[in-house]
Amino acid sequence: MHAGEMVEVARFEQEDEVRTVGVALREEGGVHIFQRSSGRMTMLAFGEPAVCHRLTLDGDGLRTLMGVLGGERGVADALSRFFESGDAVLADLLDVCDRAGIARTFCCIGERAGSMARAR
């Protein structure tokens, strides 16, 4: 995986909802982790047909998260395992970061609502 290259680590499709999770390394170190969702549940939850959530970690935050998740085989593998059941969403990973004291930026971007960001 190279900086800027997006790698899909999880995809979940139901009859009326699609959710994908991807990761991209940052040139300055760390990662962007994206969750894109669209469909009926997204519309019910966010009032929009599609939204994108992004969790950004610097290099230190990524190293700490990989220690928590057991990322010996790499970022994509660790995230794939975290999301594999289909029950976890990006907000659950945000909770892991909060519990571990990992500095991060989280934002939600929608077509109509614009964007919302939260840093720690």
CSV table of N, CA and C in Angstrom, one decimal:
chain,number,residue,atom,x,y,z
A,1,MET,N,0.9,-1.2,0.0
A,1,MET,CA,0.0,0.0,0.0
A,1,MET,C,0.9,1.2,0.0
A,2,HIS,N,0.6,2.2,-0.9
A,2,HIS,CA,1.4,3.4,-1.0
A,2,HIS,C,0.5,4.6,-0.5
A,3,ALA,N,1.2,5.7,-0.1
A,3,ALA,CA,0.5,6.9,0.4
A,3,ALA,C,-0.5,7.3,-0.7
A,4,GLY,N,-1.7,7.7,-0.2
A,4,GLY,CA,-2.7,8.2,-1.1
A,4,GLY,C,-3.6,7.1,-1.7
A,5,GLU,N,-3.1,5.9,-1.8
A,5,GLU,CA,-3.8,4.8,-2.4
A,5,GLU,C,-4.9,4.3,-1.4
A,6,MET,N,-6.1,4.2,-1.9
A,6,MET,CA,-7.2,3.7,-1.0
A,6,MET,C,-7.4,2.2,-1.2
A,7,VAL,N,-7.4,1.5,-0.1
A,7,VAL,CA,-7.6,0.1,-0.1
A,7,VAL,C,-8.9,-0.3,0.6
A,8,GLU,N,-9.8,-0.9,0.0
A,8,GLU,CA,-11.0,-1.3,0.6
A,8,GLU,C,-10.7,-2.5,1.5
A,9,VAL,N,-11.1,-2.4,2.8
A,9,VAL,CA,-10.9,-3.5,3.7
A,9,VAL,C,-12.1,-4.2,4.2
A,10,ALA,N,-13.3,-3.6,3.9
A,10,ALA,CA,-14.6,-4.3,4.2
A,10,ALA,C,-15.7,-3.8,3.3
A,11,ARG,N,-16.6,-4.6,3.0
A,11,ARG,CA,-17.8,-4.2,2.2
A,11,ARG,C,-19.0,-5.0,2.7
A,12,PHE,N,-20.1,-4.3,3.0
A,12,PHE,CA,-21.3,-5.0,3.4
A,12,PHE,C,-22.4,-4.5,2.6
A,13,GLU,N,-23.2,-5.4,2.0
A,13,GLU,CA,-24.3,-5.1,1.2
A,13,GLU,C,-25.5,-5.8,1.7
A,14,GLN,N,-26.6,-5.1,1.9
A,14,GLN,CA,-27.9,-5.6,2.1
A,14,GLN,C,-28.8,-5.1,1.0
A,15,GLU,N,-30.0,-5.6,1.1
A,15,GLU,CA,-31.0,-5.3,0.0
A,15,GLU,C,-31.1,-3.8,-0.2
A,16,ASP,N,-31.1,-3.0,0.9
A,16,ASP,CA,-31.3,-1.6,0.8
A,16,ASP,C,-30.2,-0.7,1.4
A,17,GLU,N,-29.0,-1.3,1.6
A,17,GLU,CA,-27.9,-0.5,2.2
A,17,GLU,C,-26.6,-1.1,1.8
A,18,VAL,N,-25.6,-0.2,1.5
A,18,VAL,CA,-24.2,-0.6,1.2
A,18,VAL,C,-23.3,0.2,2.1
A,19,ARG,N,-22.3,-0.5,2.7
A,19,ARG,CA,-21.3,0.2,3.6
A,19,ARG,C,-20.0,-0.4,3.2
A,20,THR,N,-19.0,0.5,2.9
A,20,THR,CA,-17.7,0.1,2.6
A,20,THR,C,-16.7,0.8,3.6
A,21,VAL,N,-15.6,0.2,3.9
A,21,VAL,CA,-14.6,0.7,4.8
A,21,VAL,C,-13.3,0.6,4.0
A,22,GLY,N,-12.6,1.7,3.9
A,22,GLY,CA,-11.3,1.8,3.2
A,22,GLY,C,-10.2,2.5,4.0
A,23,VAL,N,-9.0,2.3,3.7
A,23,VAL,CA,-7.9,2.9,4.4
A,23,VAL,C,-6.9,3.5,3.3
A,24,ALA,N,-6.3,4.7,3.6
A,24,ALA,CA,-5.3,5.3,2.8
A,24,ALA,C,-4.2,5.8,3.7
A,25,LEU,N,-3.0,5.4,3.4
A,25,LEU,CA,-1.8,6.0,4.1
A,25,LEU,C,-1.7,7.5,3.8
A,26,ARG,N,-1.3,8.3,4.7
A,26,ARG,CA,-1.0,9.7,4.5
A,26,ARG,C,0.5,9.9,4.2
A,27,GLU,N,0.8,10.8,3.4
A,27,GLU,CA,2.2,11.0,3.0
A,27,GLU,C,3.0,11.5,4.2
A,28,GLU,N,2.4,12.2,5.1
A,28,GLU,CA,3.1,12.7,6.3
A,28,GLU,C,3.1,11.7,7.5
A,29,GLY,N,2.6,10.5,7.2
A,29,GLY,CA,2.5,9.5,8.2
A,29,GLY,C,1.1,9.4,8.7
A,30,GLY,N,0.8,8.2,9.2
A,30,GLY,CA,-0.6,7.9,9.7
A,30,GLY,C,-1.5,7.5,8.6
A,31,VAL,N,-2.8,7.5,8.9
A,31,VAL,CA,-3.8,7.0,7.9
A,31,VAL,C,-5.1,7.9,7.9
A,32,HIS,N,-5.8,7.7,6.9
A,32,HIS,CA,-7.2,8.1,6.8
A,32,HIS,C,-8.0,6.8,6.7
A,33,ILE,N,-9.0,6.6,7.5
A,33,ILE,CA,-9.9,5.5,7.4
A,33,ILE,C,-11.3,6.0,7.1
A,34,PHE,N,-11.8,5.5,6.0
A,34,PHE,CA,-13.1,6.0,5.5
A,34,PHE,C,-14.2,4.9,5.6
A,35,GLN,N,-15.4,5.4,5.9
A,35,GLN,CA,-16.6,4.5,5.9
A,35,GLN,C,-17.6,5.3,5.0
A,36,ARG,N,-18.0,4.7,3.9
A,36,ARG,CA,-19.0,5.2,3.1
A,36,ARG,C,-20.2,4.4,3.2
A,37,SER,N,-21.4,5.0,3.4
A,37,SER,CA,-22.6,4.3,3.4
A,37,SER,C,-23.7,4.9,2.6
A,38,SER,N,-24.6,4.1,2.1
A,38,SER,CA,-25.7,4.7,1.3
A,38,SER,C,-26.9,3.7,1.4
A,39,GLY,N,-28.0,4.3,1.3
A,39,GLY,CA,-29.2,3.4,1.4
A,39,GLY,C,-30.2,3.9,2.4
A,40,ARG,N,-31.2,3.0,2.6
A,40,ARG,CA,-32.3,3.3,3.5
A,40,ARG,C,-31.9,3.6,5.0
A,41,MET,N,-31.0,2.8,5.5
A,41,MET,CA,-30.6,3.1,6.9
A,41,MET,C,-29.8,4.4,7.0
A,42,THR,N,-29.0,4.7,6.0
A,42,THR,CA,-28.2,5.9,6.0
A,42,THR,C,-29.2,7.1,6.0
A,43,MET,N,-30.2,7.0,5.2
A,43,MET,CA,-31.2,8.0,5.1
A,43,MET,C,-32.0,8.2,6.4
A,44,LEU,N,-32.3,7.1,7.1
A,44,LEU,CA,-33.0,7.2,8.4
A,44,LEU,C,-32.0,7.8,9.4
A,45,ALA,N,-30.8,7.5,9.4
A,45,ALA,CA,-29.8,7.9,10.4
A,45,ALA,C,-29.4,9.4,10.2
A,46,PHE,N,-29.1,9.7,8.9
A,46,PHE,CA,-28.5,11.0,8.6
A,46,PHE,C,-29.3,12.0,7.8
A,47,GLY,N,-30.5,11.5,7.4
A,47,GLY,CA,-31.3,12.4,6.5
A,47,GLY,C,-30.8,12.6,5.2
A,48,GLU,N,-29.8,11.8,4.7
A,48,GLU,CA,-29.2,11.9,3.4
A,48,GLU,C,-29.1,10.5,2.8
A,49,PRO,N,-29.1,10.4,1.5
A,49,PRO,CA,-29.0,9.1,0.9
A,49,PRO,C,-27.6,8.4,1.0
A,50,ALA,N,-26.5,9.3,1.2
A,50,ALA,CA,-25.2,8.8,1.3
A,50,ALA,C,-24.3,9.7,2.2
A,51,VAL,N,-23.4,9.1,3.0
A,51,VAL,CA,-22.5,9.9,3.8
A,51,VAL,C,-21.2,9.2,3.8
A,52,CYS,N,-20.1,10.0,4.2
A,52,CYS,CA,-18.8,9.4,4.3
A,52,CYS,C,-18.3,9.9,5.7
A,53,HIS,N,-17.8,8.9,6.4
A,53,HIS,CA,-17.1,9.2,7.7
A,53,HIS,C,-15.6,9.0,7.5
A,54,ARG,N,-14.8,9.9,8.1
A,54,ARG,CA,-13.4,9.8,8.0
A,54,ARG,C,-12.7,9.9,9.3
A,55,LEU,N,-11.9,9.0,9.7
A,55,LEU,CA,-11.1,9.0,10.9
A,55,LEU,C,-9.6,9.1,10.5
A,56,THR,N,-9.0,10.2,11.0
A,56,THR,CA,-7.6,10.5,10.6
A,56,THR,C,-6.7,10.3,11.8
A,57,LEU,N,-5.6,9.5,11.7
A,57,LEU,CA,-4.6,9.3,12.7
A,57,LEU,C,-3.3,9.7,12.2
A,58,ASP,N,-2.5,10.3,13.1
A,58,ASP,CA,-1.1,10.6,12.7
A,58,ASP,C,-0.3,9.3,13.0
A,59,GLY,N,1.0,9.4,12.7
A,59,GLY,CA,1.9,8.2,12.8
A,59,GLY,C,1.9,7.6,14.2
A,60,ASP,N,1.9,8.4,15.3
A,60,ASP,CA,1.9,7.9,16.6
A,60,ASP,C,0.6,7.2,16.9
A,61,GLY,N,-0.5,7.8,16.5
A,61,GLY,CA,-1.8,7.3,16.7
A,61,GLY,C,-2.0,6.0,16.0
A,62,LEU,N,-1.5,5.9,14.8
A,62,LEU,CA,-1.6,4.6,14.0
A,62,LEU,C,-0.8,3.5,14.7
A,63,ARG,N,0.4,3.8,15.2
A,63,ARG,CA,1.2,2.8,15.9
A,63,ARG,C,0.5,2.3,17.1
A,64,THR,N,-0.1,3.2,17.9
A,64,THR,CA,-0.9,2.8,19.1
A,64,THR,C,-2.1,2.0,18.7
A,65,LEU,N,-2.8,2.4,17.7
A,65,LEU,CA,-4.0,1.6,17.3
A,65,LEU,C,-3.6,0.2,16.8
A,66,MET,N,-2.5,0.1,16.1
A,66,MET,CA,-2.1,-1.2,15.6
A,66,MET,C,-1.7,-2.1,16.8
A,67,GLY,N,-1.1,-1.5,17.9
A,67,GLY,CA,-0.8,-2.3,19.1
A,67,GLY,C,-2.1,-2.8,19.7
A,68,VAL,N,-3.1,-2.0,19.8
A,68,VAL,CA,-4.4,-2.4,20.4
A,68,VAL,C,-5.1,-3.4,19.5
A,69,LEU,N,-5.1,-3.3,18.2
A,69,LEU,CA,-5.8,-4.2,17.3
A,69,LEU,C,-5.0,-5.4,16.9
A,70,GLY,N,-3.7,-5.5,17.3
A,70,GLY,CA,-2.8,-6.6,16.9
A,70,GLY,C,-2.5,-6.5,15.4
A,71,GLY,N,-1.9,-5.4,15.0
A,71,GLY,CA,-1.7,-5.1,13.6
A,71,GLY,C,-0.3,-5.5,13.1
A,72,GLU,N,0.1,-6.7,13.5
A,72,GLU,CA,1.5,-7.2,13.1
A,72,GLU,C,1.5,-7.4,11.6
A,73,ARG,N,0.4,-7.8,11.0
A,73,ARG,CA,0.4,-8.1,9.5
A,73,ARG,C,0.0,-6.9,8.7
A,74,GLY,N,-0.1,-5.7,9.3
A,74,GLY,CA,-0.4,-4.5,8.5
A,74,GLY,C,-1.7,-3.9,8.9
A,75,VAL,N,-1.8,-2.6,8.4
A,75,VAL,CA,-3.0,-1.8,8.7
A,75,VAL,C,-4.2,-2.4,8.1
A,76,ALA,N,-4.2,-2.7,6.8
A,76,ALA,CA,-5.3,-3.3,6.1
A,76,ALA,C,-5.8,-4.6,6.7
A,77,ASP,N,-4.9,-5.4,7.1
A,77,ASP,CA,-5.3,-6.7,7.7
A,77,ASP,C,-6.0,-6.5,9.1
A,78,ALA,N,-5.4,-5.6,9.9
A,78,ALA,CA,-6.0,-5.3,11.2
A,78,ALA,C,-7.4,-4.7,11.1
A,79,LEU,N,-7.6,-3.8,10.2
A,79,LEU,CA,-8.9,-3.2,10.0
A,79,LEU,C,-9.9,-4.2,9.4
A,80,SER,N,-9.4,-5.0,8.5
A,80,SER,CA,-10.3,-6.0,7.9
A,80,SER,C,-10.8,-6.9,9.0
A,81,ARG,N,-9.9,-7.3,9.9
A,81,ARG,CA,-10.4,-8.2,11.0
A,81,ARG,C,-11.3,-7.5,11.9
A,82,PHE,N,-11.1,-6.2,12.2
A,82,PHE,CA,-11.9,-5.4,13.1
A,82,PHE,C,-13.4,-5.3,12.5
A,83,PHE,N,-13.5,-5.1,11.2
A,83,PHE,CA,-14.8,-4.9,10.6
A,83,PHE,C,-15.4,-6.2,10.0
A,84,GLU,N,-14.7,-7.3,10.1
A,84,GLU,CA,-15.2,-8.5,9.4
A,84,GLU,C,-16.6,-9.0,9.7
A,85,SER,N,-17.0,-8.9,10.9
A,85,SER,CA,-18.3,-9.4,11.3
A,85,SER,C,-19.5,-8.6,10.7
A,86,GLY,N,-19.2,-7.4,10.3
A,86,GLY,CA,-20.3,-6.5,9.8
A,86,GLY,C,-21.0,-5.8,10.9
A,87,ASP,N,-20.8,-6.1,12.2
A,87,ASP,CA,-21.4,-5.4,13.3
A,87,ASP,C,-20.7,-4.1,13.6
A,88,ALA,N,-19.4,-4.0,13.4
A,88,ALA,CA,-18.7,-2.8,13.8
A,88,ALA,C,-18.8,-1.7,12.7
A,89,VAL,N,-18.9,-0.5,13.1
A,89,VAL,CA,-18.8,0.6,12.2
A,89,VAL,C,-17.7,1.6,12.6
A,90,LEU,N,-17.4,2.6,11.8
A,90,LEU,CA,-16.3,3.4,12.1
A,90,LEU,C,-16.4,4.1,13.5
A,91,ALA,N,-17.6,4.4,13.9
A,91,ALA,CA,-17.8,5.0,15.3
A,91,ALA,C,-17.3,4.0,16.4
A,92,ASP,N,-17.3,2.7,16.1
A,92,ASP,CA,-16.8,1.8,17.1
A,92,ASP,C,-15.2,1.9,17.2
A,93,LEU,N,-14.6,2.1,16.0
A,93,LEU,CA,-13.2,2.3,16.0
A,93,LEU,C,-12.8,3.6,16.7
A,94,LEU,N,-13.6,4.6,16.5
A,94,LEU,CA,-13.5,5.9,17.2
A,94,LEU,C,-13.5,5.7,18.7
A,95,ASP,N,-14.4,4.8,19.2
A,95,ASP,CA,-14.5,4.5,20.6
A,95,ASP,C,-13.2,3.8,21.1
A,96,VAL,N,-12.6,2.9,20.3
A,96,VAL,CA,-11.4,2.3,20.6
A,96,VAL,C,-10.3,3.3,20.8
A,97,CYS,N,-10.2,4.3,19.9
A,97,CYS,CA,-9.2,5.4,19.9
A,97,CYS,C,-9.4,6.2,21.2
A,98,ASP,N,-10.7,6.5,21.5
A,98,ASP,CA,-10.9,7.3,22.7
A,98,ASP,C,-10.5,6.5,24.0
A,99,ARG,N,-10.8,5.3,24.1
A,99,ARG,CA,-10.4,4.5,25.3
A,99,ARG,C,-8.9,4.4,25.4
A,100,ALA,N,-8.2,4.3,24.2
A,100,ALA,CA,-6.7,4.2,24.3
A,100,ALA,C,-6.0,5.5,24.3
A,101,GLY,N,-6.8,6.6,24.3
A,101,GLY,CA,-6.2,8.0,24.4
A,101,GLY,C,-5.5,8.4,23.1
A,102,ILE,N,-5.9,7.9,22.0
A,102,ILE,CA,-5.3,8.1,20.7
A,102,ILE,C,-5.8,9.5,20.1
A,103,ALA,N,-4.9,10.4,19.8
A,103,ALA,CA,-5.3,11.6,19.2
A,103,ALA,C,-5.8,11.3,17.8
A,104,ARG,N,-6.9,12.0,17.4
A,104,ARG,CA,-7.5,11.7,16.1
A,104,ARG,C,-8.4,12.8,15.7
A,105,THR,N,-8.7,12.9,14.4
A,105,THR,CA,-9.7,13.8,13.9
A,105,THR,C,-10.8,12.9,13.2
A,106,PHE,N,-12.1,13.2,13.4
A,106,PHE,CA,-13.2,12.5,12.9
A,106,PHE,C,-14.1,13.5,12.2
A,107,CYS,N,-14.5,13.1,11.0
A,107,CYS,CA,-15.5,14.0,10.3
A,107,CYS,C,-16.5,13.2,9.6
A,108,CYS,N,-17.7,13.8,9.4
A,108,CYS,CA,-18.8,13.2,8.6
A,108,CYS,C,-19.1,14.2,7.5
A,109,ILE,N,-19.2,13.7,6.3
A,109,ILE,CA,-19.4,14.5,5.1
A,109,ILE,C,-20.7,14.0,4.4
A,110,GLY,N,-21.6,14.9,4.2
A,110,GLY,CA,-22.8,14.5,3.4
A,110,GLY,C,-23.1,15.5,2.3
A,111,GLU,N,-23.8,15.2,1.3
A,111,GLU,CA,-24.1,16.0,0.2
A,111,GLU,C,-24.9,17.3,0.6
A,112,ARG,N,-25.9,17.1,1.4
A,112,ARG,CA,-26.7,18.3,1.8
A,112,ARG,C,-26.3,19.0,3.1
A,113,ALA,N,-25.8,18.2,4.1
A,113,ALA,CA,-25.5,18.7,5.4
A,113,ALA,C,-24.1,19.3,5.5
A,114,GLY,N,-23.3,19.1,4.5
A,114,GLY,CA,-21.9,19.6,4.5
A,114,GLY,C,-21.1,18.7,5.3
A,115,SER,N,-20.2,19.2,6.2
A,115,SER,CA,-19.3,18.4,7.0
A,115,SER,C,-19.3,18.8,8.4
A,116,MET,N,-19.0,17.9,9.3
A,116,MET,CA,-18.8,18.1,10.7
A,116,MET,C,-17.5,17.4,11.1
A,117,ALA,N,-16.7,18.1,11.9
A,117,ALA,CA,-15.4,17.5,12.3
A,117,ALA,C,-15.3,17.6,13.9
A,118,ARG,N,-14.6,16.6,14.4
A,118,ARG,CA,-14.4,16.5,15.8
A,118,ARG,C,-13.0,16.0,16.0
A,119,ALA,N,-12.1,16.8,16.7
A,119,ALA,CA,-10.7,16.4,16.9
A,119,ALA,C,-10.5,16.2,18.4
A,120,ARG,N,-9.5,15.3,18.7
A,120,ARG,CA,-9.1,15.1,20.0
A,120,ARG,C,-7.6,14.9,20.0
